[in-house]
JSON list of C-alpha atoms in Angstrom, two decimals:
[
{"chain": "A", "resi": 568, "resn": "MET", "atom": "CA", "xyz": [58.75, 107.92, 100.37]},
{"chain": "A", "resi": 569, "resn": "LYS", "atom": "CA", "xyz": [62.03, 107.40, 102.17]},
{"chain": "A", "resi": 570, "resn": "LYS", "atom": "CA", "xyz": [65.28, 107.64, 100.27]},
{"chain": "A", "resi": 571, "resn": "THR", "atom": "CA", "xyz": [68.58, 106.09, 101.29]},
{"chain": "A", "resi": 572, "resn": "PHE", "atom": "CA", "xyz": [70.94, 108.84, 102.38]},
{"chain": "A", "resi": 573, "resn": "LYS", "atom": "CA", "xyz": [74.73, 108.53, 102.32]},
{"chain": "A", "resi": 574, "resn": "SER", "atom": "CA", "xyz": [76.91, 110.52, 104.67]},
{"chain": "A", "resi": 575, "resn": "GLY", "atom": "CA", "xyz": [80.45, 110.58, 105.92]},
{"chain": "A", "resi": 576, "resn": "PHE", "atom": "CA", "xyz": [83.86, 112.19, 106.01]},
{"chain": "A", "resi": 577, "resn": "ALA", "atom": "CA", "xyz": [86.40, 112.50, 103.20]},
{"chain": "A", "resi": 578, "resn": "ALA", "atom": "CA", "xyz": [89.94, 113.64, 104.05]},
{"chain": "A", "resi": 579, "resn": "ILE", "atom": "CA", "xyz": [91.84, 115.42, 101.28]},
{"chain": "A", "resi": 580, "resn": "ILE", "atom": "CA", "xyz": [95.51, 114.58, 101.73]},
{"chain": "A", "resi": 581, "resn": "GLY", "atom": "CA", "xyz": [98.74, 114.92, 99.78]},
{"chain": "A", "resi": 582, "resn": "MET", "atom": "CA", "xyz": [102.01, 116.78, 99.65]},
{"chain": "A", "resi": 583, "resn": "PRO", "atom": "CA", "xyz": [102.20, 120.60, 99.77]},
{"chain": "A", "resi": 584, "resn": "ASN", "atom": "CA", "xyz": [101.08, 122.51, 96.65]},
{"chain": "A", "resi": 585, "resn": "VAL", "atom": "CA", "xyz": [99.30, 119.67, 94.87]},
{"chain": "A", "resi": 586, "resn": "GLY", "atom": "CA", "xyz": [95.98, 121.56, 94.81]},
{"chain": "A", "resi": 587, "resn": "LYS", "atom": "CA", "xyz": [94.16, 120.30, 97.92]},
{"chain": "A", "resi": 588, "resn": "SER", "atom": "CA", "xyz": [92.85, 123.73, 98.96]},
{"chain": "A", "resi": 589, "resn": "THR", "atom": "CA", "xyz": [91.88, 124.68, 95.40]},
{"chain": "A", "resi": 590, "resn": "LEU", "atom": "CA", "xyz": [89.93, 121.43, 95.18]},
{"chain": "A", "resi": 591, "resn": "LEU", "atom": "CA", "xyz": [88.17, 122.06, 98.50]},
{"chain": "A", "resi": 592, "resn": "ASN", "atom": "CA", "xyz": [87.20, 125.59, 97.45]},
{"chain": "A", "resi": 593, "resn": "HIS", "atom": "CA", "xyz": [85.60, 124.29, 94.25]},
{"chain": "A", "resi": 594, "resn": "ILE", "atom": "CA", "xyz": [83.73, 121.55, 96.09]},
{"chain": "A", "resi": 595, "resn": "ALA", "atom": "CA", "xyz": [82.46, 124.11, 98.62]},
{"chain": "A", "resi": 596, "resn": "GLY", "atom": "CA", "xyz": [81.52, 126.55, 95.87]},
{"chain": "A", "resi": 597, "resn": "GLN", "atom": "CA", "xyz": [83.34, 129.39, 97.60]},
{"chain": "A", "resi": 598, "resn": "LYS", "atom": "CA", "xyz": [86.78, 130.35, 98.85]},
{"chain": "A", "resi": 599, "resn": "ILE", "atom": "CA", "xyz": [87.17, 128.91, 102.35]},
{"chain": "A", "resi": 600, "resn": "ALA", "atom": "CA", "xyz": [90.78, 127.74, 102.17]},
{"chain": "A", "resi": 601, "resn": "ILE", "atom": "CA", "xyz": [93.79, 129.92, 101.37]},
{"chain": "A", "resi": 602, "resn": "ILE", "atom": "CA", "xyz": [95.36, 129.22, 98.00]},
{"chain": "A", "resi": 603, "resn": "SER", "atom": "CA", "xyz": [99.01, 130.12, 97.66]},
{"chain": "A", "resi": 604, "resn": "ASP", "atom": "CA", "xyz": [102.12, 129.06, 95.77]},
{"chain": "A", "resi": 605, "resn": "LYS", "atom": "CA", "xyz": [103.87, 129.16, 99.13]},
{"chain": "A", "resi": 606, "resn": "PRO", "atom": "CA", "xyz": [104.08, 125.66, 100.64]},
{"chain": "A", "resi": 607, "resn": "GLN", "atom": "CA", "xyz": [102.44, 124.91, 103.97]},
{"chain": "A", "resi": 608, "resn": "THR", "atom": "CA", "xyz": [99.82, 127.67, 103.85]},
{"chain": "A", "resi": 609, "resn": "THR", "atom": "CA", "xyz": [97.18, 125.33, 105.31]},
{"chain": "A", "resi": 610, "resn": "ARG", "atom": "CA", "xyz": [98.21, 124.77, 108.92]},
{"chain": "A", "resi": 611, "resn": "ASN", "atom": "CA", "xyz": [95.09, 123.19, 110.41]},
{"chain": "A", "resi": 612, "resn": "LYS", "atom": "CA", "xyz": [92.37, 121.09, 108.87]},
{"chain": "A", "resi": 613, "resn": "ILE", "atom": "CA", "xyz": [89.57, 123.02, 107.18]},
{"chain": "A", "resi": 614, "resn": "LEU", "atom": "CA", "xyz": [86.09, 121.55, 106.74]},
{"chain": "A", "resi": 615, "resn": "ALA", "atom": "CA", "xyz": [83.59, 122.00, 103.91]},
{"chain": "A", "resi": 616, "resn": "ILE", "atom": "CA", "xyz": [80.17, 120.36, 103.83]},
{"chain": "A", "resi": 617, "resn": "TYR", "atom": "CA", "xyz": [78.76, 119.21, 100.51]},
{"chain": "A", "resi": 618, "resn": "THR", "atom": "CA", "xyz": [75.03, 118.38, 100.64]},
{"chain": "A", "resi": 619, "resn": "THR", "atom": "CA", "xyz": [72.48, 117.11, 98.13]},
{"chain": "A", "resi": 620, "resn": "GLU", "atom": "CA", "xyz": [69.14, 115.32, 98.56]},
{"chain": "A", "resi": 621, "resn": "THR", "atom": "CA", "xyz": [70.87, 111.95, 98.78]},
{"chain": "A", "resi": 622, "resn": "GLU", "atom": "CA", "xyz": [74.26, 112.64, 100.36]},
{"chain": "A", "resi": 623, "resn": "GLN", "atom": "CA", "xyz": [76.25, 114.77, 102.72]},
{"chain": "A", "resi": 624, "resn": "ILE", "atom": "CA", "xyz": [80.03, 114.68, 102.63]},
{"chain": "A", "resi": 625, "resn": "ILE", "atom": "CA", "xyz": [82.22, 116.56, 105.07]},
{"chain": "A", "resi": 626, "resn": "PHE", "atom": "CA", "xyz": [85.47, 117.22, 103.21]},
{"chain": "A", "resi": 627, "resn": "THR", "atom": "CA", "xyz": [88.58, 117.93, 105.27]},
{"chain": "A", "resi": 628, "resn": "ASP", "atom": "CA", "xyz": [91.44, 119.90, 103.72]},
{"chain": "A", "resi": 629, "resn": "THR", "atom": "CA", "xyz": [94.66, 119.01, 105.52]},
{"chain": "A", "resi": 630, "resn": "PRO", "atom": "CA", "xyz": [98.15, 120.47, 105.68]},
{"chain": "A", "resi": 631, "resn": "GLY", "atom": "CA", "xyz": [100.56, 119.03, 103.12]},
{"chain": "A", "resi": 632, "resn": "ILE", "atom": "CA", "xyz": [102.46, 115.95, 104.23]},
{"chain": "A", "resi": 633, "resn": "HIS", "atom": "CA", "xyz": [106.18, 116.63, 104.02]},
{"chain": "A", "resi": 634, "resn": "LYS", "atom": "CA", "xyz": [109.43, 116.00, 105.84]},
{"chain": "A", "resi": 635, "resn": "PRO", "atom": "CA", "xyz": [109.19, 118.47, 108.75]},
{"chain": "A", "resi": 636, "resn": "HIS", "atom": "CA", "xyz": [112.11, 120.74, 109.57]},
{"chain": "A", "resi": 637, "resn": "ASN", "atom": "CA", "xyz": [110.71, 122.40, 112.71]},
{"chain": "A", "resi": 638, "resn": "ARG", "atom": "CA", "xyz": [107.96, 122.05, 115.33]},
{"chain": "A", "resi": 639, "resn": "LEU", "atom": "CA", "xyz": [105.37, 123.78, 113.16]},
{"chain": "A", "resi": 640, "resn": "GLY", "atom": "CA", "xyz": [106.10, 121.31, 110.37]},
{"chain": "A", "resi": 641, "resn": "GLU", "atom": "CA", "xyz": [105.83, 118.40, 112.79]},
{"chain": "A", "resi": 642, "resn": "PHE", "atom": "CA", "xyz": [102.47, 119.72, 114.03]},
{"chain": "A", "resi": 643, "resn": "MET", "atom": "CA", "xyz": [101.14, 120.13, 110.48]},
{"chain": "A", "resi": 644, "resn": "VAL", "atom": "CA", "xyz": [102.14, 116.62, 109.45]},
{"chain": "A", "resi": 645, "resn": "LYS", "atom": "CA", "xyz": [100.53, 115.24, 112.63]},
{"chain": "A", "resi": 646, "resn": "VAL", "atom": "CA", "xyz": [97.26, 117.08, 111.80]},
{"chain": "A", "resi": 647, "resn": "ALA", "atom": "CA", "xyz": [97.27, 115.57, 108.30]},
{"chain": "A", "resi": 648, "resn": "LYS", "atom": "CA", "xyz": [98.01, 112.04, 109.54]},
{"chain": "A", "resi": 649, "resn": "ASP", "atom": "CA", "xyz": [95.40, 112.26, 112.30]},
{"chain": "A", "resi": 650, "resn": "SER", "atom": "CA", "xyz": [92.82, 113.37, 109.71]},
{"chain": "A", "resi": 651, "resn": "MET", "atom": "CA", "xyz": [93.45, 110.15, 107.78]},
{"chain": "A", "resi": 652, "resn": "GLN", "atom": "CA", "xyz": [92.35, 108.12, 110.79]},
{"chain": "A", "resi": 653, "resn": "ASP", "atom": "CA", "xyz": [89.17, 110.14, 111.42]},
{"chain": "A", "resi": 654, "resn": "THR", "atom": "CA", "xyz": [87.61, 109.64, 108.00]},
{"chain": "A", "resi": 655, "resn": "ASP", "atom": "CA", "xyz": [85.55, 107.26, 105.88]},
{"chain": "A", "resi": 656, "resn": "VAL", "atom": "CA", "xyz": [87.31, 107.78, 102.57]},
{"chain": "A", "resi": 657, "resn": "ILE", "atom": "CA", "xyz": [90.66, 109.32, 101.66]},
{"chain": "A", "resi": 658, "resn": "ILE", "atom": "CA", "xyz": [91.09, 111.63, 98.69]},
{"chain": "A", "resi": 659, "resn": "PHE", "atom": "CA", "xyz": [94.81, 111.37, 97.86]},
{"chain": "A", "resi": 660, "resn": "VAL", "atom": "CA", "xyz": [95.79, 114.32, 95.64]},
{"chain": "A", "resi": 661, "resn": "VAL", "atom": "CA", "xyz": [98.98, 114.22, 93.59]},
{"chain": "A", "resi": 662, "resn": "ASP", "atom": "CA", "xyz": [100.52, 116.63, 91.08]},
{"chain": "A", "resi": 663, "resn": "ALA", "atom": "CA", "xyz": [100.68, 115.27, 87.51]},
{"chain": "A", "resi": 664, "resn": "THR", "atom": "CA", "xyz": [103.74, 117.40, 86.74]},
{"chain": "A", "resi": 665, "resn": "GLU", "atom": "CA", "xyz": [105.87, 115.86, 89.49]},
{"chain": "A", "resi": 666, "resn": "GLY", "atom": "CA", "xyz": [105.68, 112.08, 89.03]},
{"chain": "A", "resi": 667, "resn": "ILE", "atom": "CA", "xyz": [105.69, 109.80, 92.06]},
{"chain": "A", "resi": 668, "resn": "ARG", "atom": "CA", "xyz": [107.79, 111.17, 94.91]},
{"chain": "A", "resi": 669, "resn": "GLU", "atom": "CA", "xyz": [109.11, 109.18, 97.88]},
{"chain": "A", "resi": 670, "resn": "THR", "atom": "CA", "xyz": [106.76, 110.95, 100.30]},
{"chain": "A", "resi": 671, "resn": "GLU", "atom": "CA", "xyz": [103.81, 109.89, 98.13]},
{"chain": "A", "resi": 672, "resn": "ARG", "atom": "CA", "xyz": [105.00, 106.30, 98.29]},
{"chain": "A", "resi": 673, "resn": "GLN", "atom": "CA", "xyz": [104.99, 106.57, 102.08]},
{"chain": "A", "resi": 674, "resn": "ILE", "atom": "CA", "xyz": [101.53, 108.17, 102.09]},
{"chain": "A", "resi": 675, "resn": "ALA", "atom": "CA", "xyz": [100.16, 105.33, 99.94]},
{"chain": "A", "resi": 676, "resn": "GLU", "atom": "CA", "xyz": [101.74, 102.79, 102.29]},
{"chain": "A", "resi": 677, "resn": "ASN", "atom": "CA", "xyz": [100.14, 104.48, 105.32]},
{"chain": "A", "resi": 678, "resn": "ILE", "atom": "CA", "xyz": [96.74, 104.53, 103.61]},
{"chain": "A", "resi": 679, "resn": "THR", "atom": "CA", "xyz": [97.06, 100.81, 102.88]},
{"chain": "A", "resi": 680, "resn": "LYS", "atom": "CA", "xyz": [97.84, 100.13, 106.55]},
{"chain": "A", "resi": 681, "resn": "LEU", "atom": "CA", "xyz": [94.69, 102.02, 107.59]},
{"chain": "A", "resi": 682, "resn": "GLY", "atom": "CA", "xyz": [92.56, 99.85, 105.32]},
{"chain": "A", "resi": 683, "resn": "LEU", "atom": "CA", "xyz": [90.38, 102.76, 104.21]},
{"chain": "A", "resi": 684, "resn": "PRO", "atom": "CA", "xyz": [88.99, 103.27, 100.72]},
{"chain": "A", "resi": 685, "resn": "CYS", "atom": "CA", "xyz": [91.11, 105.73, 98.76]},
{"chain": "A", "resi": 686, "resn": "VAL", "atom": "CA", "xyz": [90.38, 107.75, 95.63]},
{"chain": "A", "resi": 687, "resn": "LEU", "atom": "CA", "xyz": [93.52, 108.92, 93.84]},
{"chain": "A", "resi": 688, "resn": "VAL", "atom": "CA", "xyz": [93.18, 112.38, 92.31]},
{"chain": "A", "resi": 689, "resn": "ILE", "atom": "CA", "xyz": [95.76, 113.30, 89.70]},
{"chain": "A", "resi": 690, "resn": "ASN", "atom": "CA", "xyz": [95.62, 117.10, 89.56]},
{"chain": "A", "resi": 691, "resn": "LYS", "atom": "CA", "xyz": [97.07, 119.53, 86.99]},
{"chain": "A", "resi": 692, "resn": "VAL", "atom": "CA", "xyz": [96.57, 117.07, 84.12]},
{"chain": "A", "resi": 693, "resn": "ASP", "atom": "CA", "xyz": [96.33, 120.01, 81.73]},
{"chain": "A", "resi": 694, "resn": "LEU", "atom": "CA", "xyz": [100.05, 120.67, 82.30]},
{"chain": "A", "resi": 695, "resn": "VAL", "atom": "CA", "xyz": [101.25, 117.28, 81.03]},
{"chain": "A", "resi": 696, "resn": "LYS", "atom": "CA", "xyz": [101.08, 115.63, 77.61]},
{"chain": "A", "resi": 697, "resn": "LYS", "atom": "CA", "xyz": [98.07, 113.36, 77.26]},
{"chain": "A", "resi": 698, "resn": "GLU", "atom": "CA", "xyz": [100.23, 110.40, 76.22]},
{"chain": "A", "resi": 699, "resn": "THR", "atom": "CA", "xyz": [102.01, 110.51, 79.61]},
{"chain": "A", "resi": 700, "resn": "LEU", "atom": "CA", "xyz": [98.77, 110.16, 81.57]},
{"chain": "A", "resi": 701, "resn": "LEU", "atom": "CA", "xyz": [98.16, 106.40, 81.12]},
{"chain": "A", "resi": 702, "resn": "PRO", "atom": "CA", "xyz": [101.73, 105.41, 82.12]},
{"chain": "A", "resi": 703, "resn": "MET", "atom": "CA", "xyz": [101.42, 107.77, 85.11]},
{"chain": "A", "resi": 704, "resn": "ILE", "atom": "CA", "xyz": [98.17, 106.08, 86.17]},
{"chain": "A", "resi": 705, "resn": "ALA", "atom": "CA", "xyz": [99.89, 102.69, 85.87]},
{"chain": "A", "resi": 706, "resn": "ASP", "atom": "CA", "xyz": [102.79, 103.93, 88.02]},
{"chain": "A", "resi": 707, "resn": "TYR", "atom": "CA", "xyz": [100.47, 105.17, 90.76]},
{"chain": "A", "resi": 708, "resn": "SER", "atom": "CA", "xyz": [98.41, 101.96, 90.54]},
{"chain": "A", "resi": 709, "resn": "SER", "atom": "CA", "xyz": [101.56, 100.02, 91.41]},
{"chain": "A", "resi": 710, "resn": "LEU", "atom": "CA", "xyz": [101.62, 101.75, 94.83]},
{"chain": "A", "resi": 711, "resn": "ARG", "atom": "CA", "xyz": [98.30, 100.27, 95.97]},
{"chain": "A", "resi": 712, "resn": "GLU", "atom": "CA", "xyz": [94.86, 99.39, 94.69]},
{"chain": "A", "resi": 713, "resn": "PHE", "atom": "CA", "xyz": [92.86, 102.61, 94.52]},
{"chain": "A", "resi": 714, "resn": "GLU", "atom": "CA", "xyz": [89.07, 102.44, 94.49]},
{"chain": "A", "resi": 715, "resn": "GLU", "atom": "CA", "xyz": [89.04, 105.10, 91.78]},
{"chain": "A", "resi": 716, "resn": "ILE", "atom": "CA", "xyz": [91.59, 107.20, 89.90]},
{"chain": "A", "resi": 717, "resn": "VAL", "atom": "CA", "xyz": [90.25, 110.59, 88.82]},
{"chain": "A", "resi": 718, "resn": "PRO", "atom": "CA", "xyz": [92.30, 112.98, 86.66]},
{"chain": "A", "resi": 719, "resn": "ILE", "atom": "CA", "xyz": [91.29, 116.61, 87.31]},
{"chain": "A", "resi": 720, "resn": "ARG", "atom": "CA", "xyz": [92.21, 120.23, 86.84]},
{"chain": "A", "resi": 721, "resn": "ALA", "atom": "CA", "xyz": [91.19, 121.77, 90.16]},
{"chain": "A", "resi": 722, "resn": "LYS", "atom": "CA", "xyz": [91.77, 125.36, 89.00]},
{"chain": "A", "resi": 723, "resn": "THR", "atom": "CA", "xyz": [88.90, 125.10, 86.51]},
{"chain": "A", "resi": 724, "resn": "ARG", "atom": "CA", "xyz": [86.81, 122.42, 88.27]},
{"chain": "A", "resi": 725, "resn": "ASP", "atom": "CA", "xyz": [87.37, 119.94, 85.41]},
{"chain": "A", "resi": 726, "resn": "GLY", "atom": "CA", "xyz": [86.70, 116.50, 86.89]},
{"chain": "A", "resi": 727, "resn": "THR", "atom": "CA", "xyz": [85.75, 117.67, 90.40]},
{"chain": "A", "resi": 728, "resn": "GLU", "atom": "CA", "xyz": [82.08, 116.67, 90.05]},
{"chain": "A", "resi": 729, "resn": "LEU", "atom": "CA", "xyz": [83.13, 113.15, 89.09]},
{"chain": "A", "resi": 730, "resn": "LEU", "atom": "CA", "xyz": [85.41, 113.11, 92.12]},
{"chain": "A", "resi": 731, "resn": "VAL", "atom": "CA", "xyz": [82.52, 114.02, 94.46]},
{"chain": "A", "resi": 732, "resn": "ASP", "atom": "CA", "xyz": [80.35, 111.29, 92.92]},
{"chain": "A", "resi": 733, "resn": "LYS", "atom": "CA", "xyz": [83.11, 108.69, 93.24]},
{"chain": "A", "resi": 734, "resn": "SER", "atom": "CA", "xyz": [83.83, 109.73, 96.85]},
{"chain": "A", "resi": 735, "resn": "CYS", "atom": "CA", "xyz": [80.18, 109.30, 97.77]},
{"chain": "A", "resi": 736, "resn": "ASP", "atom": "CA", "xyz": [80.28, 105.67, 96.59]},
{"chain": "A", "resi": 737, "resn": "TYR", "atom": "CA", "xyz": [82.42, 104.80, 99.63]},
{"chain": "A", "resi": 738, "resn": "LEU", "atom": "CA", "xyz": [80.44, 106.57, 102.35]},
{"chain": "A", "resi": 739, "resn": "TYR", "atom": "CA", "xyz": [78.19, 105.15, 105.02]},
{"chain": "A", "resi": 740, "resn": "GLU", "atom": "CA", "xyz": [74.76, 104.20, 103.72]},
{"chain": "A", "resi": 741, "resn": "GLY", "atom": "CA", "xyz": [71.82, 103.69, 106.00]},
{"chain": "A", "resi": 742, "resn": "SER", "atom": "CA", "xyz": [70.52, 106.95, 107.36]},
{"chain": "A", "resi": 743, "resn": "GLN", "atom": "CA", "xyz": [67.08, 107.80, 106.14]},
{"chain": "A", "resi": 744, "resn": "PHE", "atom": "CA", "xyz": [66.21, 111.08, 104.43]},
{"chain": "A", "resi": 745, "resn": "PHE", "atom": "CA", "xyz": [62.59, 112.17, 104.63]}
]
């Protein structure tokens, strides 16, 4: 019996130090991306393949999007922006402890222009009071219409399985798995 198989690319984007690499490592089930408190540790995109019987998602960890101050910074931002165009779904990771920053507003605007489905991931939710979470979700929802909003704690994997499931909903369907 043939089963429908979903496959595609999911780019993990966001500002520096929001937890993109930690998230990718948990999805991959092993440490493949450097995790550091130092901003801009990821300098090129890093790929991780997640496979089950019914889906295969190639996750791309990208450098943090920031205001560049040198050529390396310009290169890293270009890599991140290019990754947004070469994907099927965008995983936009933000830090719950920071609130909406101007760069995140610009990222959301660029995602809207691309017309791609976007899952908003609010990371580090364990570090904020629970009563601030719903107003925060409302604030982010005012930036654009997200297909899903998933609060997580990447350090402990809390919520990451739900994120993978929600990301898969927006992938290409049609290949056949035997």
